[in-house]
Short mmCIF file of N, CA and C in Angstrom, two decimals:
data_model
loop_
_atom_site.label_atom_id
_atom_site.label_comp_id
_atom_site.label_asym_id
_atom_site.label_seq_id
_atom_site.Cartn_x
_atom_site.Cartn_y
_atom_site.Cartn_z
N UNK T 1 -4.89 -4.77 -9.29
CA UNK T 1 -3.75 -5.28 -10.01
C UNK T 1 -2.70 -5.84 -9.06
N UNK T 2 -2.59 -5.23 -7.89
CA UNK T 2 -1.59 -5.71 -6.93
C UNK T 2 -1.90 -7.14 -6.50
N UNK T 3 -3.19 -7.46 -6.31
CA UNK T 3 -3.56 -8.82 -5.92
C UNK T 3 -3.15 -9.84 -6.98
N UNK T 4 -3.40 -9.53 -8.24
CA UNK T 4 -3.04 -10.45 -9.32
C UNK T 4 -1.53 -10.52 -9.47
N UNK T 5 -0.84 -9.41 -9.22
CA UNK T 5 0.63 -9.40 -9.26
C UNK T 5 1.17 -10.31 -8.14
N UNK T 6 0.59 -10.18 -6.95
CA UNK T 6 1.04 -10.95 -5.80
C UNK T 6 0.64 -12.42 -5.91
N UNK T 7 -0.59 -12.65 -6.36
CA UNK T 7 -1.12 -14.01 -6.48
C UNK T 7 -1.62 -14.23 -7.91
N UNK T 8 -0.72 -14.59 -8.85
CA UNK T 8 -1.16 -14.84 -10.22
C UNK T 8 -2.22 -15.95 -10.26
N UNK T 9 -2.94 -16.05 -11.35
CA UNK T 9 -4.05 -17.00 -11.46
C UNK T 9 -3.65 -18.45 -11.20
N UNK T 10 -2.39 -18.81 -11.47
CA UNK T 10 -1.97 -20.20 -11.29
C UNK T 10 -1.31 -20.45 -9.92
N UNK T 11 -1.40 -19.51 -9.00
CA UNK T 11 -0.82 -19.66 -7.66
C UNK T 11 -1.51 -20.78 -6.89
N UNK T 12 -0.70 -21.56 -6.18
CA UNK T 12 -1.26 -22.66 -5.38
C UNK T 12 -0.97 -22.40 -3.90
N UNK T 13 -1.86 -22.89 -3.06
CA UNK T 13 -1.69 -22.78 -1.62
C UNK T 13 -0.66 -23.81 -1.15
N UNK T 14 -0.32 -23.77 0.14
CA UNK T 14 0.62 -24.75 0.70
C UNK T 14 0.12 -26.17 0.53
N UNK T 15 -1.20 -26.33 0.53
CA UNK T 15 -1.80 -27.66 0.38
C UNK T 15 -1.84 -28.11 -1.08
N UNK T 16 -1.48 -27.25 -2.01
CA UNK T 16 -1.47 -27.60 -3.42
C UNK T 16 -2.73 -27.23 -4.18
N UNK T 17 -3.70 -26.63 -3.50
CA UNK T 17 -4.95 -26.21 -4.17
C UNK T 17 -4.73 -24.84 -4.80
N UNK T 18 -5.50 -24.56 -5.82
CA UNK T 18 -5.41 -23.25 -6.45
C UNK T 18 -5.83 -22.16 -5.46
N UNK T 19 -5.07 -21.08 -5.43
CA UNK T 19 -5.40 -19.96 -4.54
C UNK T 19 -6.73 -19.33 -4.93
N UNK T 20 -6.92 -19.11 -6.24
CA UNK T 20 -8.14 -18.47 -6.73
C UNK T 20 -9.19 -19.53 -7.06
N UNK T 21 -9.83 -20.05 -6.04
CA UNK T 21 -10.95 -20.96 -6.24
C UNK T 21 -12.04 -20.54 -5.27
N UNK T 22 -13.26 -20.96 -5.55
CA UNK T 22 -14.38 -20.54 -4.71
C UNK T 22 -14.11 -20.81 -3.25
N UNK T 23 -14.40 -19.91 -2.36
CA UNK T 23 -15.19 -18.70 -2.54
C UNK T 23 -14.39 -17.49 -3.05
N UNK T 24 -13.03 -17.62 -3.14
CA UNK T 24 -12.23 -16.50 -3.66
C UNK T 24 -12.32 -16.46 -5.17
N UNK T 25 -12.50 -15.28 -5.68
CA UNK T 25 -12.50 -15.09 -7.13
C UNK T 25 -11.47 -14.03 -7.47
N UNK T 26 -10.74 -14.22 -8.56
CA UNK T 26 -9.73 -13.22 -8.91
C UNK T 26 -10.41 -11.91 -9.33
N UNK T 27 -9.81 -10.80 -8.96
CA UNK T 27 -10.39 -9.52 -9.37
C UNK T 27 -10.26 -9.33 -10.88
N UNK T 28 -11.23 -8.67 -11.44
CA UNK T 28 -11.21 -8.40 -12.88
C UNK T 28 -11.01 -6.89 -13.06
N UNK T 29 -10.10 -6.52 -13.90
CA UNK T 29 -9.84 -5.11 -14.13
C UNK T 29 -10.91 -4.51 -15.04
N UNK T 30 -11.39 -3.36 -14.66
CA UNK T 30 -12.35 -2.63 -15.47
C UNK T 30 -11.74 -1.30 -15.90
N UNK T 31 -12.06 -0.89 -17.08
CA UNK T 31 -11.66 0.43 -17.54
C UNK T 31 -12.87 1.34 -17.40
N UNK T 32 -12.68 2.45 -16.72
CA UNK T 32 -13.78 3.37 -16.47
C UNK T 32 -14.29 3.94 -17.79
N UNK T 33 -15.61 3.85 -17.99
CA UNK T 33 -16.27 4.39 -19.19
C UNK T 33 -17.34 5.37 -18.71
N UNK T 34 -17.10 6.67 -18.88
CA UNK T 34 -18.07 7.66 -18.39
C UNK T 34 -19.43 7.59 -19.09
N UNK T 35 -19.51 6.89 -20.22
CA UNK T 35 -20.78 6.76 -20.94
C UNK T 35 -21.57 5.52 -20.52
N UNK T 36 -20.97 4.69 -19.69
CA UNK T 36 -21.63 3.49 -19.20
C UNK T 36 -22.46 3.89 -17.98
N UNK T 37 -23.76 3.69 -18.03
CA UNK T 37 -24.64 4.14 -16.95
C UNK T 37 -24.32 3.43 -15.63
N UNK T 38 -23.85 2.20 -15.67
CA UNK T 38 -23.48 1.49 -14.44
C UNK T 38 -22.28 2.19 -13.78
N UNK T 39 -21.28 2.55 -14.57
CA UNK T 39 -20.11 3.25 -14.05
C UNK T 39 -20.53 4.63 -13.52
N UNK T 40 -21.37 5.32 -14.29
CA UNK T 40 -21.84 6.65 -13.90
C UNK T 40 -22.65 6.58 -12.60
N UNK T 41 -23.47 5.54 -12.46
CA UNK T 41 -24.28 5.38 -11.25
C UNK T 41 -23.39 5.14 -10.03
N UNK T 42 -22.32 4.37 -10.22
CA UNK T 42 -21.40 4.12 -9.12
C UNK T 42 -20.73 5.42 -8.66
N UNK T 43 -20.23 6.18 -9.62
CA UNK T 43 -19.57 7.45 -9.29
C UNK T 43 -20.55 8.39 -8.59
N UNK T 44 -21.76 8.46 -9.09
CA UNK T 44 -22.77 9.32 -8.50
C UNK T 44 -23.11 8.87 -7.08
N UNK T 45 -23.28 7.57 -6.88
CA UNK T 45 -23.61 7.04 -5.56
C UNK T 45 -22.51 7.34 -4.55
N UNK T 46 -21.26 7.14 -4.95
CA UNK T 46 -20.14 7.42 -4.05
C UNK T 46 -20.06 8.91 -3.74
N UNK T 47 -20.27 9.74 -4.76
CA UNK T 47 -20.22 11.19 -4.54
C UNK T 47 -21.32 11.63 -3.57
N UNK T 48 -22.53 11.10 -3.74
CA UNK T 48 -23.64 11.44 -2.85
C UNK T 48 -23.39 10.93 -1.43
N UNK T 49 -22.83 9.74 -1.33
CA UNK T 49 -22.52 9.17 -0.03
C UNK T 49 -21.49 10.03 0.71
N UNK T 50 -20.43 10.39 0.01
CA UNK T 50 -19.39 11.24 0.63
C UNK T 50 -19.97 12.60 1.02
N UNK T 51 -20.78 13.16 0.16
CA UNK T 51 -21.40 14.45 0.47
C UNK T 51 -22.27 14.34 1.72
N UNK T 52 -23.01 13.25 1.83
CA UNK T 52 -23.87 13.05 3.00
C UNK T 52 -23.02 12.89 4.27
N UNK T 53 -21.95 12.13 4.17
CA UNK T 53 -21.07 11.90 5.33
C UNK T 53 -20.52 13.23 5.85
N UNK T 54 -20.11 14.09 4.93
CA UNK T 54 -19.48 15.35 5.33
C UNK T 54 -20.47 16.52 5.35
N UNK T 55 -21.76 16.18 5.29
CA UNK T 55 -22.82 17.19 5.37
C UNK T 55 -22.64 18.28 4.31
N UNK T 56 -22.36 17.84 3.09
CA UNK T 56 -22.22 18.76 1.95
C UNK T 56 -23.47 18.61 1.10
N UNK T 57 -24.16 19.72 0.85
CA UNK T 57 -25.37 19.60 0.03
C UNK T 57 -25.02 19.21 -1.41
N UNK T 58 -25.91 18.43 -2.02
CA UNK T 58 -25.73 18.07 -3.43
C UNK T 58 -27.05 18.30 -4.14
N UNK T 59 -27.00 18.50 -5.47
CA UNK T 59 -28.22 18.82 -6.22
C UNK T 59 -29.29 17.73 -6.09
N UNK T 60 -30.53 18.14 -6.08
CA UNK T 60 -31.64 17.19 -5.95
C UNK T 60 -31.71 16.25 -7.15
N UNK T 61 -31.23 16.71 -8.30
CA UNK T 61 -31.28 15.87 -9.50
C UNK T 61 -30.02 15.02 -9.66
N UNK T 62 -29.21 14.90 -8.60
CA UNK T 62 -27.96 14.14 -8.67
C UNK T 62 -28.19 12.67 -9.02
N UNK T 63 -29.39 12.18 -8.79
CA UNK T 63 -29.67 10.77 -9.07
C UNK T 63 -30.34 10.56 -10.43
N UNK T 64 -30.51 11.63 -11.18
CA UNK T 64 -31.08 11.47 -12.53
C UNK T 64 -30.01 10.93 -13.47
N UNK T 65 -30.45 10.20 -14.48
CA UNK T 65 -29.50 9.58 -15.40
C UNK T 65 -28.61 10.62 -16.08
N UNK T 66 -29.21 11.74 -16.48
CA UNK T 66 -28.44 12.79 -17.15
C UNK T 66 -27.36 13.36 -16.23
N UNK T 67 -27.70 13.61 -14.98
CA UNK T 67 -26.75 14.17 -14.02
C UNK T 67 -25.64 13.16 -13.71
N UNK T 68 -26.00 11.88 -13.61
CA UNK T 68 -25.00 10.84 -13.36
C UNK T 68 -23.97 10.80 -14.48
N UNK T 69 -24.44 10.86 -15.72
CA UNK T 69 -23.52 10.83 -16.86
C UNK T 69 -22.64 12.08 -16.89
N UNK T 70 -23.24 13.21 -16.53
CA UNK T 70 -22.49 14.47 -16.48
C UNK T 70 -21.38 14.38 -15.41
N UNK T 71 -21.74 13.86 -14.26
CA UNK T 71 -20.77 13.70 -13.18
C UNK T 71 -19.66 12.72 -13.58
N UNK T 72 -20.03 11.64 -14.25
CA UNK T 72 -19.04 10.64 -14.69
C UNK T 72 -18.08 11.25 -15.71
N UNK T 73 -18.59 12.11 -16.58
CA UNK T 73 -17.70 12.79 -17.55
C UNK T 73 -16.70 13.68 -16.82
N UNK T 74 -17.17 14.36 -15.78
CA UNK T 74 -16.26 15.18 -14.98
C UNK T 74 -15.22 14.31 -14.29
N UNK T 75 -15.66 13.19 -13.74
CA UNK T 75 -14.75 12.28 -13.05
C UNK T 75 -13.71 11.70 -14.00
N UNK T 76 -14.08 11.52 -15.26
CA UNK T 76 -13.14 10.94 -16.23
C UNK T 76 -11.98 11.88 -16.54
N UNK T 77 -12.11 13.15 -16.17
CA UNK T 77 -11.03 14.11 -16.40
C UNK T 77 -9.91 13.98 -15.37
N UNK T 78 -10.18 13.27 -14.29
CA UNK T 78 -9.17 13.08 -13.24
C UNK T 78 -8.13 12.09 -13.74
N UNK T 79 -6.88 12.49 -13.66
CA UNK T 79 -5.79 11.63 -14.11
C UNK T 79 -5.26 10.81 -12.94
N UNK T 80 -5.30 9.51 -13.09
CA UNK T 80 -4.83 8.59 -12.06
C UNK T 80 -3.47 8.06 -12.52
N UNK T 81 -2.48 8.06 -11.63
CA UNK T 81 -1.17 7.55 -12.03
C UNK T 81 -1.24 6.09 -12.45
N UNK T 82 -0.39 5.69 -13.39
CA UNK T 82 -0.34 4.30 -13.83
C UNK T 82 0.08 3.40 -12.67
N UNK T 83 -0.47 2.20 -12.67
CA UNK T 83 -0.15 1.23 -11.62
C UNK T 83 1.27 0.72 -11.79
N UNK T 84 1.98 0.65 -10.68
CA UNK T 84 3.31 0.05 -10.68
C UNK T 84 3.31 -0.99 -9.56
N UNK T 85 3.48 -2.27 -9.91
CA UNK T 85 3.46 -3.30 -8.87
C UNK T 85 4.57 -3.09 -7.86
N UNK T 86 4.31 -3.43 -6.63
CA UNK T 86 5.26 -3.25 -5.54
C UNK T 86 5.62 -4.59 -4.93
N UNK T 87 6.91 -4.95 -5.01
CA UNK T 87 7.36 -6.20 -4.40
C UNK T 87 7.22 -6.11 -2.88
N UNK T 88 7.45 -4.93 -2.32
CA UNK T 88 7.33 -4.74 -0.88
C UNK T 88 5.88 -4.99 -0.43
N UNK T 89 4.94 -4.45 -1.17
CA UNK T 89 3.52 -4.64 -0.85
C UNK T 89 3.15 -6.12 -1.02
N UNK T 90 3.70 -6.77 -2.04
CA UNK T 90 3.41 -8.19 -2.28
C UNK T 90 3.89 -9.03 -1.09
N UNK T 91 5.09 -8.74 -0.58
CA UNK T 91 5.62 -9.48 0.57
C UNK T 91 4.75 -9.24 1.80
N UNK T 92 4.31 -7.99 1.98
CA UNK T 92 3.45 -7.64 3.12
C UNK T 92 2.13 -8.40 3.05
N UNK T 93 1.54 -8.46 1.85
CA UNK T 93 0.27 -9.16 1.67
C UNK T 93 0.45 -10.67 1.92
N UNK T 94 1.54 -11.24 1.44
CA UNK T 94 1.79 -12.67 1.63
C UNK T 94 1.97 -13.01 3.10
N UNK T 95 2.73 -12.18 3.81
CA UNK T 95 2.96 -12.46 5.23
C UNK T 95 1.66 -12.31 6.02
N UNK T 96 0.82 -11.36 5.65
CA UNK T 96 -0.48 -11.18 6.32
C UNK T 96 -1.34 -12.43 6.10
N UNK T 97 -1.36 -12.95 4.88
CA UNK T 97 -2.14 -14.14 4.58
C UNK T 97 -1.60 -15.36 5.34
N UNK T 98 -0.27 -15.45 5.45
CA UNK T 98 0.33 -16.55 6.20
C UNK T 98 -0.08 -16.50 7.68
N UNK T 99 -0.08 -15.29 8.24
CA UNK T 99 -0.47 -15.12 9.65
C UNK T 99 -1.92 -15.55 9.85
N UNK T 100 -2.80 -15.14 8.93
CA UNK T 100 -4.21 -15.50 9.03
C UNK T 100 -4.40 -17.00 8.89
N UNK T 101 -3.63 -17.61 7.99
CA UNK T 101 -3.70 -19.06 7.79
C UNK T 101 -3.28 -19.82 9.03
N UNK T 102 -2.24 -19.33 9.71
CA UNK T 102 -1.78 -19.99 10.94
C UNK T 102 -2.84 -19.88 12.03
N UNK T 103 -3.48 -18.72 12.14
CA UNK T 103 -4.54 -18.54 13.14
C UNK T 103 -5.68 -19.51 12.89
N UNK T 104 -6.09 -19.65 11.61
CA UNK T 104 -7.17 -20.57 11.27
C UNK T 104 -6.78 -22.00 11.61
N UNK T 105 -5.52 -22.37 11.35
CA UNK T 105 -5.04 -23.71 11.66
C UNK T 105 -5.08 -23.99 13.15
N UNK T 106 -4.71 -22.99 13.96
CA UNK T 106 -4.74 -23.14 15.41
C UNK T 106 -6.17 -23.34 15.91
N UNK T 107 -7.12 -22.60 15.34
CA UNK T 107 -8.52 -22.73 15.73
C UNK T 107 -9.03 -24.12 15.39
N UNK T 108 -8.68 -24.63 14.21
CA UNK T 108 -9.12 -25.96 13.80
C UNK T 108 -8.53 -27.04 14.72
N UNK T 109 -7.26 -26.87 15.12
CA UNK T 109 -6.62 -27.84 16.02
C UNK T 109 -7.32 -27.83 17.37
N UNK T 110 -7.68 -26.65 17.87
CA UNK T 110 -8.37 -26.55 19.15
C UNK T 110 -9.73 -27.26 19.08
N UNK T 111 -10.43 -27.12 17.96
CA UNK T 111 -11.73 -27.78 17.80
C UNK T 111 -11.56 -29.30 17.84
N UNK T 112 -10.51 -29.80 17.18
CA UNK T 112 -10.27 -31.24 17.15
C UNK T 112 -9.95 -31.75 18.55
N UNK T 113 -9.17 -30.97 19.30
CA UNK T 113 -8.80 -31.37 20.65
C UNK T 113 -10.02 -31.43 21.58
N UNK T 114 -10.99 -30.52 21.35
CA UNK T 114 -12.18 -30.47 22.16
C UNK T 114 -13.09 -31.68 21.90
N UNK T 115 -13.03 -32.22 20.70
CA UNK T 115 -13.89 -33.36 20.34
C UNK T 115 -13.34 -34.58 20.94
#
């Protein structure tokens, strides 16, 4: 949400082109559904990955569809605070993008000079 807050869909670059054009695509917000097997699989995969990283044993049936849905239902009980856009974060993101854009411009100028 912060990206869309910082760069709304109609934002244009300094050159006048739309900011959200290929290869960049605007993020789409999803609402977590513990009954959706895709969402459940993601939660299960991340849980197994974290367990592996920290050498925590996990059940052998953790990759079964039933266990994934069970884990997703447990995850849905976690309360996440509501998103509040941050103007400070938006300014930070914009300045970071400006810095990267200047670096790319310098590289392109160097290439032209070499030719």
